[in-house]
Amino acid sequence: MRYAHEVGKVRAAEQALMARLPDGALMQRAAAGLASVCARLLPAVYGARVVLLVGGGDNGGDALYAGARLARRGARVQAVQAGSKIHEGGLADLRAAGGRLLDSAPTESALVESAIAGADLIIDGLTGIGGTGGLREPHARYAALASEAAGLVVACDVPSGVDASTGRVEGAAVHADVTVTFGTHKPGLLIDPGAAHCGVVELVDIDLGPDLPDPDVVAARPADIAPPEPRPESDKYRRGVVGIIAGGDQFTGAAVLSTGGAVRGGAGMVRFASVARPVELVRQRWPEVVTTVVEPGRHDARVLERIGRVQSWVAGPGLGTGDAAESLLEAVLGTDLPVLVDADGLTVLARRRDLLRRAAPTVLTPHAGELSRLIAADREDIEAARLDHVRRAAAELSATVLLKGSTTLVAEQDRPVRVNPTGTPRLAAAGTGDVLSGLIGALLAGGMPALDAAASGAYLHGLAARLASAPTPGPEAPISAQDVIDALPHAFRAVSAQGGDPLEPPLRAGRSSRCAAQG
């Protein structure tokens, strides 16, 4: 796992560690790690043109000391001061190593702009992990110049303009190719929109671990994904039977897609129930699925007896939002089995939150609009503060909440939030969420706890989308929900192989080949 801690906890751990170390030792550890990563990115340190963007805080000191180390190896290092303060010890070290401080007076702006534009590598030390809100001038201008420059941009601890604890970005922010973070990841490096500013994240160990509490946020690596595996004595019932209630006369595709996610998600058996038309389509596409036709209209809990015994339920995709859908949802939530609710089922729950008063695990998979109805919050507020709202939802709804989006988050009350590192914008296509519902339902039926099933399902779903859109190295291509279903077996094989981590975010467009050659 990648572990991430919010700023207050990082600060407390740093203070505890610094109390045991000589003065300045912790900053030197950070600077050494930063300089090492920068040296690896450059084809040659000697003669390289390096520009440091330096604020008045500790990150500015880290950048200055790292620049001094590069200068001693022959780099031509120039520092640009933002604001009235600068780390005097770092500046003295840089000058002693042969680096220089550029005159950043307004009259010399052309000189500064030329240096940034011509740099081979730019180190962003404008603000640190304590920075919140939008960047002010001249920080905002320097962030824009760095983001537009041709050279590689390396952020120190967190890209300036990104809230380290939440990932919020208000106004200008540095777009880094690489972010070198110290001691532990910060949530804002893993959660969009901040994550999109980070490039590849490199963690430098500064021995902070013993002083850190439990993480606030975690992100899985391939080795952390362990879906249920059949054993020699397994049969279709032991592997898990998932029941799906989805689709209707108006939305038949959701039935086929959610069922496909469960079939390819490892379930031993899938039972599907709906009105006649979606049942017929599921039979045609997935003949291995056991189907039951339910009549239109309201139902009581006895309808589940006709469908058969299962180990988990999926309810909601394409089901409609009327009385019939509400009665079916009430029936499955009245069981003592794990239940996943998605799509139309979430709309029903927005007016019937009482159905969530249950002891068995419940997984909800909303996007921001659906969550806004469930917890009476503005969609824009949710998008701007996804971490806060997914935690609030998990607590208010007493459920495992998977918030879909550019960064998918999975929360349970009093547990670290899971951040999904896989996926692609190509998943923004109709029906892909239905596939995810069936996949997670299969994992629940196989015995996975709700938090693990939701997080693992999101990981496999996102990986399948990547494999479908770019099966070989190169640009991604458009995909459909069915393509994601077809790629699920490849995603399962990929995590089983556990060979390295192919899932680091891509470098900024136009720089990938250069960084690959250099790094």
CSV table of N, CA and C in Angstrom, one decimal, residues 361-485:
chain,number,residue,atom,x,y,z
A,361,PRO,N,-23.5,-5.7,5.7
A,361,PRO,CA,-22.7,-4.7,4.9
A,361,PRO,C,-23.5,-4.1,3.7
A,362,THR,N,-23.4,-2.8,3.5
A,362,THR,CA,-24.0,-2.1,2.4
A,362,THR,C,-23.0,-1.3,1.6
A,363,VAL,N,-22.9,-1.5,0.3
A,363,VAL,CA,-22.0,-0.8,-0.5
A,363,VAL,C,-22.8,0.1,-1.4
A,364,LEU,N,-22.5,1.4,-1.4
A,364,LEU,CA,-23.1,2.4,-2.3
A,364,LEU,C,-22.1,2.9,-3.2
A,365,THR,N,-22.5,3.1,-4.5
A,365,THR,CA,-21.5,3.4,-5.6
A,365,THR,C,-22.0,4.7,-6.3
A,366,PRO,N,-22.1,5.8,-5.7
A,366,PRO,CA,-22.6,7.0,-6.4
A,366,PRO,C,-21.5,7.8,-7.1
A,367,HIS,N,-21.9,8.5,-8.1
A,367,HIS,CA,-21.1,9.6,-8.6
A,367,HIS,C,-21.5,10.9,-7.8
A,368,ALA,N,-20.9,12.0,-8.1
A,368,ALA,CA,-21.1,13.2,-7.3
A,368,ALA,C,-22.5,13.6,-7.3
A,369,GLY,N,-23.2,13.5,-8.4
A,369,GLY,CA,-24.6,14.0,-8.5
A,369,GLY,C,-25.5,13.1,-7.7
A,370,GLU,N,-25.3,11.8,-7.7
A,370,GLU,CA,-26.1,10.9,-6.9
A,370,GLU,C,-25.8,11.1,-5.4
A,371,LEU,N,-24.5,11.3,-5.1
A,371,LEU,CA,-24.2,11.5,-3.7
A,371,LEU,C,-24.8,12.8,-3.2
A,372,SER,N,-24.9,13.8,-4.0
A,372,SER,CA,-25.5,15.1,-3.6
A,372,SER,C,-26.9,14.9,-3.1
A,373,ARG,N,-27.7,14.0,-3.8
A,373,ARG,CA,-29.0,13.7,-3.4
A,373,ARG,C,-29.1,12.9,-2.1
A,374,LEU,N,-28.1,12.0,-1.9
A,374,LEU,CA,-28.1,11.2,-0.7
A,374,LEU,C,-27.8,11.9,0.6
A,375,ILE,N,-26.9,12.9,0.5
A,375,ILE,CA,-26.5,13.6,1.7
A,375,ILE,C,-26.8,15.1,1.7
A,376,ALA,N,-27.7,15.5,0.7
A,376,ALA,CA,-28.1,16.9,0.6
A,376,ALA,C,-26.9,17.9,0.6
A,377,ALA,N,-26.1,17.7,-0.4
A,377,ALA,CA,-24.9,18.6,-0.6
A,377,ALA,C,-24.9,19.0,-2.0
A,378,ASP,N,-24.3,20.2,-2.3
A,378,ASP,CA,-24.1,20.6,-3.7
A,378,ASP,C,-23.1,19.8,-4.4
A,379,ARG,N,-23.4,19.4,-5.7
A,379,ARG,CA,-22.5,18.6,-6.5
A,379,ARG,C,-21.2,19.3,-6.6
A,380,GLU,N,-21.2,20.6,-6.8
A,380,GLU,CA,-19.9,21.4,-7.0
A,380,GLU,C,-19.1,21.3,-5.7
A,381,ASP,N,-19.7,21.4,-4.5
A,381,ASP,CA,-19.0,21.2,-3.3
A,381,ASP,C,-18.4,19.8,-3.1
A,382,ILE,N,-19.1,18.8,-3.6
A,382,ILE,CA,-18.5,17.5,-3.5
A,382,ILE,C,-17.3,17.3,-4.4
A,383,GLU,N,-17.4,17.8,-5.6
A,383,GLU,CA,-16.3,17.7,-6.5
A,383,GLU,C,-15.1,18.5,-6.0
A,384,ALA,N,-15.3,19.6,-5.3
A,384,ALA,CA,-14.2,20.4,-4.9
A,384,ALA,C,-13.5,19.8,-3.6
A,385,ALA,N,-14.3,19.0,-2.8
A,385,ALA,CA,-13.8,18.4,-1.6
A,385,ALA,C,-14.2,17.0,-1.5
A,386,ARG,N,-13.8,16.2,-2.4
A,386,ARG,CA,-14.2,14.8,-2.5
A,386,ARG,C,-13.9,14.0,-1.2
A,387,LEU,N,-12.7,14.2,-0.7
A,387,LEU,CA,-12.3,13.4,0.5
A,387,LEU,C,-13.3,13.7,1.7
A,388,ASP,N,-13.5,15.0,1.9
A,388,ASP,CA,-14.4,15.4,3.1
A,388,ASP,C,-15.8,14.8,2.9
A,389,HIS,N,-16.3,14.8,1.7
A,389,HIS,CA,-17.7,14.4,1.5
A,389,HIS,C,-17.9,12.9,1.5
A,390,VAL,N,-16.9,12.1,1.0
A,390,VAL,CA,-17.0,10.7,1.0
A,390,VAL,C,-16.9,10.2,2.5
A,391,ARG,N,-16.1,10.8,3.3
A,391,ARG,CA,-16.1,10.5,4.7
A,391,ARG,C,-17.4,10.8,5.4
A,392,ARG,N,-17.9,12.0,5.1
A,392,ARG,CA,-19.2,12.4,5.6
A,392,ARG,C,-20.3,11.4,5.2
A,393,ALA,N,-20.3,11.0,4.0
A,393,ALA,CA,-21.3,10.0,3.5
A,393,ALA,C,-21.3,8.7,4.2
A,394,ALA,N,-20.0,8.2,4.4
A,394,ALA,CA,-19.9,6.9,5.0
A,394,ALA,C,-20.4,6.9,6.5
A,395,ALA,N,-20.2,8.1,7.1
A,395,ALA,CA,-20.6,8.2,8.5
A,395,ALA,C,-22.2,8.4,8.6
A,396,GLU,N,-22.7,9.2,7.7
A,396,GLU,CA,-24.1,9.5,7.8
A,396,GLU,C,-25.0,8.3,7.3
A,397,LEU,N,-24.5,7.6,6.3
A,397,LEU,CA,-25.3,6.5,5.7
A,397,LEU,C,-25.0,5.1,6.3
A,398,SER,N,-24.0,5.1,7.2
A,398,SER,CA,-23.6,3.8,7.8
A,398,SER,C,-23.3,2.7,6.7
A,399,ALA,N,-22.6,3.1,5.7
A,399,ALA,CA,-22.3,2.2,4.6
A,399,ALA,C,-20.9,2.4,4.1
A,400,THR,N,-20.5,1.5,3.3
A,400,THR,CA,-19.3,1.6,2.5
A,400,THR,C,-19.6,2.4,1.3
A,401,VAL,N,-19.0,3.6,1.1
A,401,VAL,CA,-19.3,4.5,0.0
A,401,VAL,C,-18.2,4.6,-1.0
A,402,LEU,N,-18.5,4.2,-2.2
A,402,LEU,CA,-17.5,4.3,-3.3
A,402,LEU,C,-17.9,5.5,-4.2
A,403,LEU,N,-17.2,6.6,-4.1
A,403,LEU,CA,-17.5,7.8,-4.8
A,403,LEU,C,-16.7,7.8,-6.2
A,404,LYS,N,-17.5,7.6,-7.2
A,404,LYS,CA,-16.9,7.6,-8.6
A,404,LYS,C,-16.4,8.9,-9.0
A,405,GLY,N,-15.4,9.0,-9.9
A,405,GLY,CA,-14.9,10.2,-10.4
A,405,GLY,C,-13.6,10.1,-11.0
A,406,SER,N,-12.9,11.2,-11.3
A,406,SER,CA,-11.6,11.2,-11.8
A,406,SER,C,-10.6,10.5,-10.8
A,407,THR,N,-10.9,10.6,-9.5
A,407,THR,CA,-10.2,9.8,-8.5
A,407,THR,C,-11.4,9.1,-7.8
A,408,THR,N,-11.4,7.8,-7.9
A,408,THR,CA,-12.5,7.0,-7.1
A,408,THR,C,-12.0,6.8,-5.7
A,409,LEU,N,-12.9,7.2,-4.7
A,409,LEU,CA,-12.6,7.1,-3.3
A,409,LEU,C,-13.5,6.1,-2.7
A,410,VAL,N,-13.0,5.3,-1.8
A,410,VAL,CA,-13.9,4.3,-1.0
A,410,VAL,C,-13.7,4.5,0.4
A,411,ALA,N,-14.8,4.8,1.1
A,411,ALA,CA,-14.7,5.1,2.6
A,411,ALA,C,-15.7,4.3,3.4
A,412,GLU,N,-15.2,3.9,4.6
A,412,GLU,CA,-16.0,3.4,5.7
A,412,GLU,C,-15.6,4.2,6.9
A,413,GLN,N,-16.6,4.3,7.8
A,413,GLN,CA,-16.4,5.1,9.0
A,413,GLN,C,-15.2,4.6,9.8
A,414,ASP,N,-14.4,5.5,10.2
A,414,ASP,CA,-13.3,5.2,11.1
A,414,ASP,C,-12.2,4.3,10.5
A,415,ARG,N,-12.1,4.3,9.1
A,415,ARG,CA,-11.1,3.5,8.4
A,415,ARG,C,-10.4,4.5,7.5
A,416,PRO,N,-9.1,4.2,7.2
A,416,PRO,CA,-8.5,5.1,6.1
A,416,PRO,C,-9.3,5.0,4.8
A,417,VAL,N,-9.4,6.1,4.1
A,417,VAL,CA,-10.0,6.1,2.8
A,417,VAL,C,-9.2,5.5,1.8
A,418,ARG,N,-9.7,4.6,1.0
A,418,ARG,CA,-9.0,4.0,-0.1
A,418,ARG,C,-9.1,4.9,-1.4
A,419,VAL,N,-7.9,5.1,-2.0
A,419,VAL,CA,-7.9,5.9,-3.2
A,419,VAL,C,-7.5,4.9,-4.3
A,420,ASN,N,-8.3,4.9,-5.4
A,420,ASN,CA,-8.0,4.0,-6.5
A,420,ASN,C,-7.0,4.6,-7.4
A,421,PRO,N,-5.9,3.9,-7.7
A,421,PRO,CA,-4.9,4.5,-8.6
A,421,PRO,C,-5.0,4.1,-10.0
A,422,THR,N,-6.0,3.2,-10.4
A,422,THR,CA,-6.1,2.8,-11.7
A,422,THR,C,-7.3,3.6,-12.4
A,423,GLY,N,-7.5,3.3,-13.6
A,423,GLY,CA,-8.6,4.0,-14.4
A,423,GLY,C,-8.0,4.9,-15.5
A,424,THR,N,-8.9,5.4,-16.2
A,424,THR,CA,-8.6,6.3,-17.4
A,424,THR,C,-9.8,7.1,-17.7
A,425,PRO,N,-9.7,8.3,-18.2
A,425,PRO,CA,-10.8,9.1,-18.6
A,425,PRO,C,-11.7,8.4,-19.6
A,426,ARG,N,-11.2,7.4,-20.3
A,426,ARG,CA,-12.0,6.6,-21.2
A,426,ARG,C,-13.2,5.9,-20.5
A,427,LEU,N,-13.1,5.7,-19.2
A,427,LEU,CA,-14.2,5.1,-18.5
A,427,LEU,C,-15.4,6.0,-18.4
A,428,ALA,N,-15.3,7.2,-18.8
A,428,ALA,CA,-16.5,8.1,-18.8
A,428,ALA,C,-17.3,7.8,-20.0
A,429,ALA,N,-17.9,6.6,-19.9
A,429,ALA,CA,-18.8,6.1,-21.0
A,429,ALA,C,-20.0,5.4,-20.4
A,430,ALA,N,-21.1,5.4,-21.1
A,430,ALA,CA,-22.3,4.8,-20.6
A,430,ALA,C,-22.1,3.3,-20.3
A,431,GLY,N,-22.6,2.9,-19.1
A,431,GLY,CA,-22.6,1.5,-18.8
A,431,GLY,C,-21.4,0.9,-18.0
A,432,THR,N,-20.3,1.7,-18.0
A,432,THR,CA,-19.1,1.2,-17.3
A,432,THR,C,-19.4,1.1,-15.8
A,433,GLY,N,-20.2,2.0,-15.2
A,433,GLY,CA,-20.6,1.9,-13.8
A,433,GLY,C,-21.4,0.6,-13.5
A,434,ASP,N,-22.2,0.2,-14.5
A,434,ASP,CA,-23.0,-1.0,-14.3
A,434,ASP,C,-22.1,-2.2,-14.2
A,435,VAL,N,-21.0,-2.2,-15.0
A,435,VAL,CA,-20.0,-3.3,-15.0
A,435,VAL,C,-19.4,-3.3,-13.6
A,436,LEU,N,-19.0,-2.2,-13.1
A,436,LEU,CA,-18.4,-2.1,-11.8
A,436,LEU,C,-19.3,-2.7,-10.7
A,437,SER,N,-20.6,-2.4,-10.8
A,437,SER,CA,-21.5,-2.9,-9.8
A,437,SER,C,-21.5,-4.5,-9.8
A,438,GLY,N,-21.6,-5.1,-10.9
A,438,GLY,CA,-21.6,-6.5,-11.0
A,438,GLY,C,-20.3,-7.1,-10.5
A,439,LEU,N,-19.2,-6.5,-10.8
A,439,LEU,CA,-17.9,-7.0,-10.4
A,439,LEU,C,-17.8,-6.9,-8.9
A,440,ILE,N,-18.1,-5.8,-8.3
A,440,ILE,CA,-18.0,-5.8,-6.8
A,440,ILE,C,-19.0,-6.7,-6.2
A,441,GLY,N,-20.2,-6.9,-6.7
A,441,GLY,CA,-21.1,-7.9,-6.2
A,441,GLY,C,-20.5,-9.3,-6.2
A,442,ALA,N,-19.8,-9.6,-7.3
A,442,ALA,CA,-19.1,-11.0,-7.3
A,442,ALA,C,-18.1,-11.1,-6.2
A,443,LEU,N,-17.3,-10.0,-6.0
A,443,LEU,CA,-16.3,-10.1,-4.9
A,443,LEU,C,-16.9,-10.2,-3.6
A,444,LEU,N,-18.1,-9.5,-3.3
A,444,LEU,CA,-18.8,-9.7,-2.1
A,444,LEU,C,-19.3,-11.1,-1.9
A,445,ALA,N,-19.8,-11.7,-3.0
A,445,ALA,CA,-20.3,-13.1,-2.9
A,445,ALA,C,-19.2,-14.1,-2.6
A,446,GLY,N,-18.0,-13.7,-3.1
A,446,GLY,CA,-16.8,-14.6,-2.8
A,446,GLY,C,-16.3,-14.5,-1.4
A,447,GLY,N,-16.8,-13.6,-0.6
A,447,GLY,CA,-16.5,-13.5,0.8
A,447,GLY,C,-15.6,-12.3,1.2
A,448,MET,N,-15.3,-11.4,0.3
A,448,MET,CA,-14.5,-10.3,0.6
A,448,MET,C,-15.2,-9.3,1.5
A,449,PRO,N,-14.6,-8.7,2.5
A,449,PRO,CA,-15.3,-7.6,3.3
A,449,PRO,C,-15.6,-6.5,2.3
A,450,ALA,N,-16.6,-5.7,2.8
A,450,ALA,CA,-17.2,-4.7,1.9
A,450,ALA,C,-16.1,-3.7,1.4
A,451,LEU,N,-15.3,-3.2,2.3
A,451,LEU,CA,-14.3,-2.2,2.0
A,451,LEU,C,-13.3,-2.8,1.0
A,452,ASP,N,-12.8,-4.0,1.2
A,452,ASP,CA,-11.9,-4.6,0.3
A,452,ASP,C,-12.5,-4.9,-1.1
A,453,ALA,N,-13.8,-5.4,-1.0
A,453,ALA,CA,-14.4,-5.7,-2.3
A,453,ALA,C,-14.6,-4.5,-3.1
A,454,ALA,N,-15.0,-3.4,-2.5
A,454,ALA,CA,-15.3,-2.1,-3.3
A,454,ALA,C,-13.9,-1.6,-3.8
A,455,ALA,N,-12.9,-1.6,-3.0
A,455,ALA,CA,-11.6,-1.0,-3.4
A,455,ALA,C,-11.0,-1.9,-4.5
A,456,SER,N,-11.0,-3.2,-4.3
A,456,SER,CA,-10.5,-4.2,-5.3
A,456,SER,C,-11.2,-4.1,-6.6
A,457,GLY,N,-12.6,-4.0,-6.5
A,457,GLY,CA,-13.4,-3.9,-7.7
A,457,GLY,C,-13.0,-2.7,-8.5
A,458,ALA,N,-12.9,-1.5,-7.8
A,458,ALA,CA,-12.5,-0.3,-8.5
A,458,ALA,C,-11.1,-0.5,-9.2
A,459,TYR,N,-10.2,-1.1,-8.5
A,459,TYR,CA,-8.8,-1.3,-9.0
A,459,TYR,C,-8.9,-2.1,-10.3
A,460,LEU,N,-9.6,-3.3,-10.2
A,460,LEU,CA,-9.6,-4.2,-11.4
A,460,LEU,C,-10.4,-3.6,-12.5
A,461,HIS,N,-11.4,-2.9,-12.2
A,461,HIS,CA,-12.3,-2.2,-13.2
A,461,HIS,C,-11.4,-1.1,-13.9
A,462,GLY,N,-10.7,-0.3,-13.2
A,462,GLY,CA,-9.8,0.7,-13.8
A,462,GLY,C,-8.7,0.1,-14.6
A,463,LEU,N,-8.1,-1.0,-14.1
A,463,LEU,CA,-7.1,-1.7,-14.8
A,463,LEU,C,-7.6,-2.3,-16.1
A,464,ALA,N,-8.8,-2.9,-16.1
A,464,ALA,CA,-9.4,-3.5,-17.3
A,464,ALA,C,-9.6,-2.4,-18.3
A,465,ALA,N,-10.0,-1.2,-17.9
A,465,ALA,CA,-10.3,-0.1,-18.8
A,465,ALA,C,-9.0,0.3,-19.5
A,466,ARG,N,-7.9,0.4,-18.7
A,466,ARG,CA,-6.6,0.7,-19.3
A,466,ARG,C,-6.1,-0.3,-20.3
A,467,LEU,N,-6.3,-1.6,-19.9
A,467,LEU,CA,-5.9,-2.7,-20.8
A,467,LEU,C,-6.7,-2.7,-22.1
A,468,ALA,N,-8.0,-2.3,-22.0
A,468,ALA,CA,-8.8,-2.3,-23.2
A,468,ALA,C,-8.5,-1.1,-24.1
A,469,SER,N,-8.2,0.0,-23.5
A,469,SER,CA,-8.0,1.2,-24.3
A,469,SER,C,-6.6,1.3,-24.9
A,470,ALA,N,-5.6,0.6,-24.2
A,470,ALA,CA,-4.3,0.6,-24.7
A,470,ALA,C,-3.6,-0.7,-24.4
A,471,PRO,N,-4.0,-1.8,-25.2
A,471,PRO,CA,-3.5,-3.1,-25.0
A,471,PRO,C,-2.0,-3.2,-25.3
A,472,THR,N,-1.5,-2.3,-26.0
A,472,THR,CA,0.0,-2.3,-26.3
A,472,THR,C,0.4,-0.8,-26.0
A,473,PRO,N,1.7,-0.6,-25.8
A,473,PRO,CA,2.2,0.8,-25.5
A,473,PRO,C,1.8,1.7,-26.6
A,474,GLY,N,1.3,2.9,-26.3
A,474,GLY,CA,0.8,3.8,-27.3
A,474,GLY,C,-0.4,4.6,-26.8
A,475,PRO,N,-1.0,5.4,-27.6
A,475,PRO,CA,-2.1,6.2,-27.2
A,475,PRO,C,-3.3,5.3,-26.9
A,476,GLU,N,-4.2,5.8,-26.0
A,476,GLU,CA,-5.4,5.1,-25.7
A,476,GLU,C,-6.4,5.3,-26.8
A,477,ALA,N,-7.3,4.3,-26.9
A,477,ALA,CA,-8.4,4.4,-27.9
A,477,ALA,C,-9.7,4.4,-27.1
A,478,PRO,N,-10.8,4.9,-27.8
A,478,PRO,CA,-12.1,4.8,-27.1
A,478,PRO,C,-12.5,3.4,-26.8
A,479,ILE,N,-13.2,3.2,-25.7
A,479,ILE,CA,-13.7,1.9,-25.3
A,479,ILE,C,-15.2,1.9,-24.9
A,480,SER,N,-15.8,0.8,-24.9
A,480,SER,CA,-17.2,0.6,-24.5
A,480,SER,C,-17.2,-0.1,-23.2
A,481,ALA,N,-18.4,-0.1,-22.5
A,481,ALA,CA,-18.5,-0.9,-21.3
A,481,ALA,C,-18.3,-2.4,-21.6
A,482,GLN,N,-18.7,-2.9,-22.7
A,482,GLN,CA,-18.4,-4.3,-23.1
A,482,GLN,C,-16.9,-4.6,-23.2
A,483,ASP,N,-16.2,-3.6,-23.7
A,483,ASP,CA,-14.7,-3.8,-23.8
A,483,ASP,C,-14.1,-4.0,-22.4
A,484,VAL,N,-14.7,-3.2,-21.4
A,484,VAL,CA,-14.2,-3.4,-20.0
A,484,VAL,C,-14.5,-4.8,-19.5
A,485,ILE,N,-15.7,-5.3,-19.8
A,485,ILE,CA,-16.0,-6.7,-19.4
A,485,ILE,C,-15.0,-7.7,-20.0
